[in-house]
Short mmCIF file of N, CA and C in Angstrom, two decimals:
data_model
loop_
_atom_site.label_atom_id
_atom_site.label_comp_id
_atom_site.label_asym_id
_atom_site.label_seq_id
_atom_site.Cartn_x
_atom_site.Cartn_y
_atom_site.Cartn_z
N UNK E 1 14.44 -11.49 30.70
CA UNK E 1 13.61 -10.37 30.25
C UNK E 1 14.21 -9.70 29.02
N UNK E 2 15.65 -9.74 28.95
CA UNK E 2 16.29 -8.44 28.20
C UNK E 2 16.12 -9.94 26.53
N UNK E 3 16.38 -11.02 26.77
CA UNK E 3 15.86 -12.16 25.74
C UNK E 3 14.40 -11.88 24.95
N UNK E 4 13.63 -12.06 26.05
CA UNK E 4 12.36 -11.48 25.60
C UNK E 4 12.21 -10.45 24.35
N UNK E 5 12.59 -9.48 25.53
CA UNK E 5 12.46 -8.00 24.59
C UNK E 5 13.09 -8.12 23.26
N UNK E 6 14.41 -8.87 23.10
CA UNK E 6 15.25 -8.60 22.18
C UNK E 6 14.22 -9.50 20.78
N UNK E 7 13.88 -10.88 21.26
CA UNK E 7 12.06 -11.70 20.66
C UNK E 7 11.81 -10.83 19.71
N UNK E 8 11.03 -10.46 20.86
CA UNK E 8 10.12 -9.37 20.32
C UNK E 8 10.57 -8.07 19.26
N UNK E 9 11.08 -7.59 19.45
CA UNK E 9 12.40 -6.42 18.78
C UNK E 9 12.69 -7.31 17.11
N UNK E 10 13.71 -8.68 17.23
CA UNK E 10 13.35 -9.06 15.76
C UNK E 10 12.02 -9.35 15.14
N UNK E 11 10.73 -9.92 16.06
CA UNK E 11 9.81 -10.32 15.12
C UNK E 11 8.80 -9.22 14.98
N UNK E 12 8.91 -7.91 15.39
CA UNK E 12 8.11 -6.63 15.07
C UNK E 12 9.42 -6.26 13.82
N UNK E 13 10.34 -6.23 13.73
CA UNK E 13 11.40 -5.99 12.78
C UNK E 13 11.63 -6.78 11.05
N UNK E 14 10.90 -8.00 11.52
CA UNK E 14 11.03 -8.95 10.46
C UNK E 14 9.92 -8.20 9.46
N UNK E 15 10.12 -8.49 7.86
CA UNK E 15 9.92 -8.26 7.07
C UNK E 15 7.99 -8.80 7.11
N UNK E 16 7.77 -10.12 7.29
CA UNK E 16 6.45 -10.20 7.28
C UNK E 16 5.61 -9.49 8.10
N UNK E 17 5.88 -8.70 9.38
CA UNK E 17 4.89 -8.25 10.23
C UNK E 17 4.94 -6.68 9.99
N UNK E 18 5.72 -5.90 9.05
CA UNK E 18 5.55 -4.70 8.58
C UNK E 18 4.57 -4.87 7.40
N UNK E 19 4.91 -5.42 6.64
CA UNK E 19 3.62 -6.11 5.17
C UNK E 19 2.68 -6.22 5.71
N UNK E 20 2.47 -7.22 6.90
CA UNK E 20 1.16 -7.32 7.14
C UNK E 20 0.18 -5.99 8.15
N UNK E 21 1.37 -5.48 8.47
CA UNK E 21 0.09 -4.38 9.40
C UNK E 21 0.03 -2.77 8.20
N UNK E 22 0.82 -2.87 7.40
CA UNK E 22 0.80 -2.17 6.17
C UNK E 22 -0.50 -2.53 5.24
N UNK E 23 -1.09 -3.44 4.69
CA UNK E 23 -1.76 -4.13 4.21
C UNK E 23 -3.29 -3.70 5.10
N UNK E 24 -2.90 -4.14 6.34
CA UNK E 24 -4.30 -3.62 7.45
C UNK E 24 -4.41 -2.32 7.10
N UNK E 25 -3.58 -1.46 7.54
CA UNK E 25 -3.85 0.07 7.38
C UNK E 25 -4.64 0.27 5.70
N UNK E 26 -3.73 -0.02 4.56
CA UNK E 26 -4.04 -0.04 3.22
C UNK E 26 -5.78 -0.71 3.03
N UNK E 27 -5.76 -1.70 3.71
CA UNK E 27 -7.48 -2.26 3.43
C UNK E 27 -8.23 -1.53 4.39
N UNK E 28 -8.28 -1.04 5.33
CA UNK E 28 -8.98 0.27 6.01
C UNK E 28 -9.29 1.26 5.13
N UNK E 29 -8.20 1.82 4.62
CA UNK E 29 -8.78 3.28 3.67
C UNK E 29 -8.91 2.75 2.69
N UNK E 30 -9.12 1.50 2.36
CA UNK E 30 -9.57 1.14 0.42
C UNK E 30 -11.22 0.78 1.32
N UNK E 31 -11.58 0.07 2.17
CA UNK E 31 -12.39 0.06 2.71
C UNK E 31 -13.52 1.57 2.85
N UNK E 32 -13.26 2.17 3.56
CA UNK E 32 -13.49 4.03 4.08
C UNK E 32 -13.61 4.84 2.52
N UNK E 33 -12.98 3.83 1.59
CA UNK E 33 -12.85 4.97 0.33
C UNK E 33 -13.96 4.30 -0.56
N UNK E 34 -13.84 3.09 -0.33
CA UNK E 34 -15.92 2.40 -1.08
C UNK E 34 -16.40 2.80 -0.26
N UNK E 35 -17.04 2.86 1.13
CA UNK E 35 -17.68 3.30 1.49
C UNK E 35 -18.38 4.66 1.00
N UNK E 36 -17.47 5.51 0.83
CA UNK E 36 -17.75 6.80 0.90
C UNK E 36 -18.14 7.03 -0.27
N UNK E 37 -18.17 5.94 -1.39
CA UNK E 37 -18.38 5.94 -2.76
C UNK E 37 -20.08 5.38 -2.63
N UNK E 38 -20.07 4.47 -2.34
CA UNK E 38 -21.37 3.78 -1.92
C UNK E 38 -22.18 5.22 -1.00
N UNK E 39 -21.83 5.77 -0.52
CA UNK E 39 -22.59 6.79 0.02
C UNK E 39 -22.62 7.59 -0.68
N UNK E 40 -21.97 8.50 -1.47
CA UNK E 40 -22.30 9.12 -2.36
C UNK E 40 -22.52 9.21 -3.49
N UNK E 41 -22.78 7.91 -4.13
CA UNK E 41 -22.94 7.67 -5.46
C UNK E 41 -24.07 6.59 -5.43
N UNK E 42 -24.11 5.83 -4.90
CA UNK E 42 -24.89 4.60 -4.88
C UNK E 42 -26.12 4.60 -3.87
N UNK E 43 -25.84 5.28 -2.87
CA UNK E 43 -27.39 5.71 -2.02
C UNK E 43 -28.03 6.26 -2.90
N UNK E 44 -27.54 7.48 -3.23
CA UNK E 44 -28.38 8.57 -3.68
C UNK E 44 -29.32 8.44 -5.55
N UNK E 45 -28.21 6.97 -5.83
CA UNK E 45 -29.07 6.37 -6.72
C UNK E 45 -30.49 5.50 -6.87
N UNK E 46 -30.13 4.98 -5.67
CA UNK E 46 -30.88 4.16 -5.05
C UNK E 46 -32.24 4.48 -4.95
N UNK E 47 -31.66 5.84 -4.26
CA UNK E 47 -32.87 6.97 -3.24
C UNK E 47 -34.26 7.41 -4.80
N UNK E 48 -33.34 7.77 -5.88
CA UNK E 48 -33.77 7.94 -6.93
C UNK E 48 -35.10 7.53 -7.22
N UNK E 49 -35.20 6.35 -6.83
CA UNK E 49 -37.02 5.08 -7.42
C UNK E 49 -37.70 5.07 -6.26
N UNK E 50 -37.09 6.10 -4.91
CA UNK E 50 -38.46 6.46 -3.96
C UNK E 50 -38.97 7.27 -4.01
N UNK E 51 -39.81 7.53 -3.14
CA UNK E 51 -40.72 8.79 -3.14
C UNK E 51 -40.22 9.64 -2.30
N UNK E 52 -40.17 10.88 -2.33
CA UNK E 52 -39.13 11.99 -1.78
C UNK E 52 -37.76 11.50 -1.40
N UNK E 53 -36.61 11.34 -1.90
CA UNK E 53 -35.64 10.96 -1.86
C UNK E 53 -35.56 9.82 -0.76
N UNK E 54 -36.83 9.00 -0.50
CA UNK E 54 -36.24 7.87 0.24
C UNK E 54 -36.74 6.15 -0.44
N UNK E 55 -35.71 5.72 0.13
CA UNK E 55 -36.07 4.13 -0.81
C UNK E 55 -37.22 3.52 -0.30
N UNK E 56 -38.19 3.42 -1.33
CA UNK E 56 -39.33 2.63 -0.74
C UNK E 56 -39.03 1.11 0.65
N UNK E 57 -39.69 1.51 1.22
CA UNK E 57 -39.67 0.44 2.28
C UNK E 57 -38.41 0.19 2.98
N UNK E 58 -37.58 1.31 2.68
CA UNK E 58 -35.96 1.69 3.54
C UNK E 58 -36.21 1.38 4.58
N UNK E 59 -36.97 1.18 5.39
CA UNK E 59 -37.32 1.50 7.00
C UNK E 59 -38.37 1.36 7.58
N UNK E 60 -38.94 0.21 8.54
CA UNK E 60 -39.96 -0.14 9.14
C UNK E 60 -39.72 0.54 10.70
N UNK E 61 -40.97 0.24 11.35
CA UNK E 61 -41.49 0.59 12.45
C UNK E 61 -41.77 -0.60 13.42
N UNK E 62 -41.51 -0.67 14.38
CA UNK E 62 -41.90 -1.78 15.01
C UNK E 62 -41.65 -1.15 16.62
N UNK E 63 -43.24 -0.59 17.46
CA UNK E 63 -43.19 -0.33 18.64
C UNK E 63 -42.09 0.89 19.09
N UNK E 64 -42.48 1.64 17.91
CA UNK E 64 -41.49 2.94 17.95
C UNK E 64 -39.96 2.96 17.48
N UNK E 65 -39.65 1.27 17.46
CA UNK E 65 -38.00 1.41 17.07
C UNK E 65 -37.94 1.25 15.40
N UNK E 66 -37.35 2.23 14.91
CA UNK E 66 -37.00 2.21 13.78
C UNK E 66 -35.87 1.08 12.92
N UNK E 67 -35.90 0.46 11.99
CA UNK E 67 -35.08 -0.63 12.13
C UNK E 67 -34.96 -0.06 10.01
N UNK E 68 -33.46 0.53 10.15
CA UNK E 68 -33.56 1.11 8.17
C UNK E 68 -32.21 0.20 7.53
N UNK E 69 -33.23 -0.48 7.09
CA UNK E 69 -32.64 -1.95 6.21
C UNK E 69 -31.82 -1.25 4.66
N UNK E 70 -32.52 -0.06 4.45
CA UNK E 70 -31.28 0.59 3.49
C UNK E 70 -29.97 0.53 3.79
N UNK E 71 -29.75 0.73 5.37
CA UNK E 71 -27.93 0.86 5.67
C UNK E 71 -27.39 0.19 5.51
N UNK E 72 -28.20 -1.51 5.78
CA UNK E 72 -27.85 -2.86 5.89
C UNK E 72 -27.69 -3.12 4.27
N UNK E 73 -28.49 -2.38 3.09
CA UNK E 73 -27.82 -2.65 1.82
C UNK E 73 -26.81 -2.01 1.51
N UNK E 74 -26.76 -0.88 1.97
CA UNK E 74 -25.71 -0.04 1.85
C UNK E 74 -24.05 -0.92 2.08
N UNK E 75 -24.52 -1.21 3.23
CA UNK E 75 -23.26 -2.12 3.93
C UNK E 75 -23.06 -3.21 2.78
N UNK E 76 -24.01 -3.35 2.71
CA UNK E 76 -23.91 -5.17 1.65
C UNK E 76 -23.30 -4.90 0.19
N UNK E 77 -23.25 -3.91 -0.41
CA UNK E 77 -22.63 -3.03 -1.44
C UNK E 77 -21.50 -2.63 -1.58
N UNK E 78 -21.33 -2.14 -0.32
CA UNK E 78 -19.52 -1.75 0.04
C UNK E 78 -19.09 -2.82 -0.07
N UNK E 79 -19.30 -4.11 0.69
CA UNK E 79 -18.76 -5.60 0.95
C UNK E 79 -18.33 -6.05 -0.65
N UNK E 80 -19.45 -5.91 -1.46
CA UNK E 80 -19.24 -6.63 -2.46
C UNK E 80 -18.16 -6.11 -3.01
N UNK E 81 -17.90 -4.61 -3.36
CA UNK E 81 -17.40 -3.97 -3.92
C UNK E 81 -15.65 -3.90 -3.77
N UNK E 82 -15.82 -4.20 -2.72
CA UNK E 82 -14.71 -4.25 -1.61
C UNK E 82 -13.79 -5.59 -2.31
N UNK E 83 -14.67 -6.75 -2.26
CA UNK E 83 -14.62 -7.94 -2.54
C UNK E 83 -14.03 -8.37 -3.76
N UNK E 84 -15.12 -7.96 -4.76
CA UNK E 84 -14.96 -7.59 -6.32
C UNK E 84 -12.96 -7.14 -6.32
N UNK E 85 -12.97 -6.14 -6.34
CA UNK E 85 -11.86 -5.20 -6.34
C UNK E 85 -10.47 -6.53 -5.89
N UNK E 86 -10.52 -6.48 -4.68
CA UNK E 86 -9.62 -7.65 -3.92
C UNK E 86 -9.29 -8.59 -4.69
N UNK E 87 -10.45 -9.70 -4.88
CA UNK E 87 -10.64 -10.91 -5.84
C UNK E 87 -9.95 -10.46 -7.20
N UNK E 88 -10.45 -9.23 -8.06
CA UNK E 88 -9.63 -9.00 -9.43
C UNK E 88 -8.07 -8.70 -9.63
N UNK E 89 -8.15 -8.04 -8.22
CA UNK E 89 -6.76 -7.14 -8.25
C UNK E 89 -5.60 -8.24 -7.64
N UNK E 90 -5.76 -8.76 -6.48
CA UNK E 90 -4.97 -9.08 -5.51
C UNK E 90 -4.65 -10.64 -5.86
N UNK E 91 -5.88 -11.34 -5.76
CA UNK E 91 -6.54 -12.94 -5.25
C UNK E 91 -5.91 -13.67 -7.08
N UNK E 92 -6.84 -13.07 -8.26
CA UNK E 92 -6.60 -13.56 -9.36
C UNK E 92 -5.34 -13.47 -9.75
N UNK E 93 -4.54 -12.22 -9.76
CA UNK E 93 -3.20 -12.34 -10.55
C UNK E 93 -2.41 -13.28 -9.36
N UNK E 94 -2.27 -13.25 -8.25
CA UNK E 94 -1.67 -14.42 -7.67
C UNK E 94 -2.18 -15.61 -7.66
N UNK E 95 -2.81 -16.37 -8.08
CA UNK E 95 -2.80 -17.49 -8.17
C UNK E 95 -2.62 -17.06 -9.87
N UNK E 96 -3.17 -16.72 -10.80
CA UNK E 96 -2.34 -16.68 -12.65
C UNK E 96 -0.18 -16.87 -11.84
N UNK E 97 -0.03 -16.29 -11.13
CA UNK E 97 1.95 -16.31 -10.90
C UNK E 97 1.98 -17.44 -10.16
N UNK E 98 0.73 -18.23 -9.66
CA UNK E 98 1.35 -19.54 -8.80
C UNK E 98 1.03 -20.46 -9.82
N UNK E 99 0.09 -20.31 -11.14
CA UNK E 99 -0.16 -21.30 -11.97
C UNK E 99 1.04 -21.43 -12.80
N UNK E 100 1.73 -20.02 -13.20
CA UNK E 100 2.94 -20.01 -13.84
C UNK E 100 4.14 -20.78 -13.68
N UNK E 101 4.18 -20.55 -12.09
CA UNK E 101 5.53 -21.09 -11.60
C UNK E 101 5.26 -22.68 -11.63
N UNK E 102 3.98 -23.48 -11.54
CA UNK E 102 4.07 -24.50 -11.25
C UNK E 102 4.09 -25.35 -12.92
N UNK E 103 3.80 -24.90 -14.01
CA UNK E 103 4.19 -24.86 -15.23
C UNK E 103 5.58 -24.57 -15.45
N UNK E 104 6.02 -23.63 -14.47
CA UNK E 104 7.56 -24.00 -15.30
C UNK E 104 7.11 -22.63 -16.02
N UNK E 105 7.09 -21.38 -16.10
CA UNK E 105 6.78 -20.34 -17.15
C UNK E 105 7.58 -19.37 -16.09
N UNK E 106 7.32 -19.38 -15.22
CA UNK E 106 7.79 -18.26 -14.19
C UNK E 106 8.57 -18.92 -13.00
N UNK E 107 10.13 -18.77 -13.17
CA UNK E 107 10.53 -19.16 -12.24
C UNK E 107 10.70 -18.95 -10.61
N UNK E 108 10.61 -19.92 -9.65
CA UNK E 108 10.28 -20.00 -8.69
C UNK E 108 11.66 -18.92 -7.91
N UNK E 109 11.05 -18.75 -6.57
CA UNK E 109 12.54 -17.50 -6.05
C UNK E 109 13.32 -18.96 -5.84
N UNK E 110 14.64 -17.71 -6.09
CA UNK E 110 15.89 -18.95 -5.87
C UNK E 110 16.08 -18.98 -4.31
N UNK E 111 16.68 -20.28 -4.03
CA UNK E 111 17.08 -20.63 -3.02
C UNK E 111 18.39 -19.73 -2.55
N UNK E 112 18.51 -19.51 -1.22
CA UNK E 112 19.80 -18.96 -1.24
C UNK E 112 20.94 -20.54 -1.04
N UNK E 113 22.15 -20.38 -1.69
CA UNK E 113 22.77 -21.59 -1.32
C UNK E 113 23.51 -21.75 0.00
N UNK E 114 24.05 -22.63 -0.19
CA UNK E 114 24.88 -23.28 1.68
C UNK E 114 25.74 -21.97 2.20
N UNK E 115 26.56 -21.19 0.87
CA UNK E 115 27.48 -20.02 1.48
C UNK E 115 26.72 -19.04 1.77
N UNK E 116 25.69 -18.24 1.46
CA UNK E 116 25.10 -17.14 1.82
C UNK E 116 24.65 -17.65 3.38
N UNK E 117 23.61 -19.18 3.00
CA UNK E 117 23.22 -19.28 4.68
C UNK E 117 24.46 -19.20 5.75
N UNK E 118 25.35 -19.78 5.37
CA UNK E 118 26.46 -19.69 6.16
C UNK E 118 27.03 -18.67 6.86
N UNK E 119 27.17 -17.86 5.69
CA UNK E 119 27.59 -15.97 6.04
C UNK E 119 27.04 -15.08 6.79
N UNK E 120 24.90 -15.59 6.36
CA UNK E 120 23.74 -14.61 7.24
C UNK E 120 24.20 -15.75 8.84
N UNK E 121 24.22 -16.83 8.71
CA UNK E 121 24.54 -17.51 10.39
C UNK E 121 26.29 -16.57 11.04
N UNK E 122 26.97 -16.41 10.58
CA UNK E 122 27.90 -15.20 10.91
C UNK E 122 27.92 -14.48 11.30
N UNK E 123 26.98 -13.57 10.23
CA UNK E 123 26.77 -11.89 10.47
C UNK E 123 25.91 -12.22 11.70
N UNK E 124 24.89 -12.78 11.96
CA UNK E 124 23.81 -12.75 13.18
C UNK E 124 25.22 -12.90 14.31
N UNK E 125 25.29 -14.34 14.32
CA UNK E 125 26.04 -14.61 15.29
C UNK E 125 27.03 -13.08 16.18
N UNK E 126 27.65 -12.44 14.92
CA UNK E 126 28.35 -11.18 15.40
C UNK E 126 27.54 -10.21 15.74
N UNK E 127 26.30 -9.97 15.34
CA UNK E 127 25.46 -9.10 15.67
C UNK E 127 25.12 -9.21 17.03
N UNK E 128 25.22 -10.74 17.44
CA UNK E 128 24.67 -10.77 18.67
C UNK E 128 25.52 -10.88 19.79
N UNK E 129 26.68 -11.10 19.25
CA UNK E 129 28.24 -10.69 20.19
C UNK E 129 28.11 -12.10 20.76
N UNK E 130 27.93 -13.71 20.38
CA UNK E 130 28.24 -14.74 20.31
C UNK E 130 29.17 -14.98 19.35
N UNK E 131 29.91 -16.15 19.91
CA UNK E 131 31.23 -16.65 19.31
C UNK E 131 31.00 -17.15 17.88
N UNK E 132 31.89 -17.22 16.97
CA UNK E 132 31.20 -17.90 15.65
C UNK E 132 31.68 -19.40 16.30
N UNK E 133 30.41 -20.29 15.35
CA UNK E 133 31.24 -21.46 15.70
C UNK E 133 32.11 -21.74 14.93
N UNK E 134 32.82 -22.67 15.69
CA UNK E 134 34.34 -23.79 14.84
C UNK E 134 35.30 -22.15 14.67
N UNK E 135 35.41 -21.28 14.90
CA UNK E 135 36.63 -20.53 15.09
C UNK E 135 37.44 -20.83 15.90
N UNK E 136 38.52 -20.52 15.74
CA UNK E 136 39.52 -20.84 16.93
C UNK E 136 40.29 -19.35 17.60
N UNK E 137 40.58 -19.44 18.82
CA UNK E 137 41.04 -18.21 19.41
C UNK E 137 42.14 -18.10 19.29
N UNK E 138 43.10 -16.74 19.32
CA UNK E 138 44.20 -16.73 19.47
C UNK E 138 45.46 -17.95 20.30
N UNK E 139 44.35 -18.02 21.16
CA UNK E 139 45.01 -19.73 21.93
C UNK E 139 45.26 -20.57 21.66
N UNK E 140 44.10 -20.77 20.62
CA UNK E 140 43.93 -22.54 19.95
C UNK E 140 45.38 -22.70 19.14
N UNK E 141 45.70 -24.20 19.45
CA UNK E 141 47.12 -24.14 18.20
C UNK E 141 46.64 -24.87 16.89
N UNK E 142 47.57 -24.73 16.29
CA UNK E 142 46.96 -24.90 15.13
C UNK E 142 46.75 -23.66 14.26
N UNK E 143 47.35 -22.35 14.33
CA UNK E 143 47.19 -21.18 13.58
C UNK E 143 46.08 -21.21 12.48
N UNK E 144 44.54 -21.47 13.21
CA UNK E 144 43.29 -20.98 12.66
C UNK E 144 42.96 -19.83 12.65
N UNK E 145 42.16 -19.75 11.90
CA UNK E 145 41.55 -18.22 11.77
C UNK E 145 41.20 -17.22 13.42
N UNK E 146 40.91 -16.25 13.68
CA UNK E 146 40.86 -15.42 14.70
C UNK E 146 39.77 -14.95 14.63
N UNK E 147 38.81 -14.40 15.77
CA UNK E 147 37.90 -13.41 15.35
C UNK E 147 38.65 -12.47 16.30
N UNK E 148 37.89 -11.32 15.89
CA UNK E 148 38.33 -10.49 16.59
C UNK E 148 38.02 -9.17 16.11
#
């Protein structure tokens, strides 16, 4: 159980699953913030070419239930907009930095080499109060290194 938890504990901790629920929150209110643009700017334009501020044919009748296909453009507006934005901002300049790197214009992240991996397999290892490997203990002969 206490394995589990500990799982869980690094991979809510790891660097990709803060980005990504950061990103969720961030596309919610970029979301909520077209919206609210589309509602107040873009309905009421809309509304403009009906007759008393409503869009011609906004809204049918059928057996008393009202069914207002304006919201459904409304919605379809935000989407785009939403979309638009994403695609220019986000989508295009990353793939322009993946076309770069694969040209050779923008170099790729460096690798870490054999000693850093070596060092982060260490530091964990001590973090987790496991033995390093290939150390030797005060016991071992051969006057190797110690942890301790």
């Amino acid at each position: 159980m206490l394995n589990t938890l500990r799982g869980f504990k690094d991979f809510i901790l790891r660097g990709n699953v803060i980005d990504l629920s950061v990103g969720i929150v961030v596309g919610a209110a970029f979301t909520a913030l077209v919206g609210s643009f589309t509602e107040a700017f873009i309905k009421p334009l809309l509304q403009l070419f009906g007759a008393n501020g409503k869009l011609p044919g906004g809204a049918f009748t059928i057996n008393g239930s009202t069914f207002d296909w304006s919201l459904f453009a409304n919605g379809l507006i935000t989407f785009a907009i939403t979309a638009a934005v994403l695609y220019f901002l986000v989508v295009m300049p990353m793939n322009k930095l993946a076309e770069r790197r694969m040209k050779g214009i923008e170099p790729a992240p460096a690798v870490p080499s054999e000693e850093v991996i070596l060092l982060r397999e260490i530091r964990d290892a001590l973090r987790g109060g496991a033995a390093v490997p290939g150390a030797r203990t005060p016991t071992d002969s051969g006057g190797g290194a110690t942890v301790g």
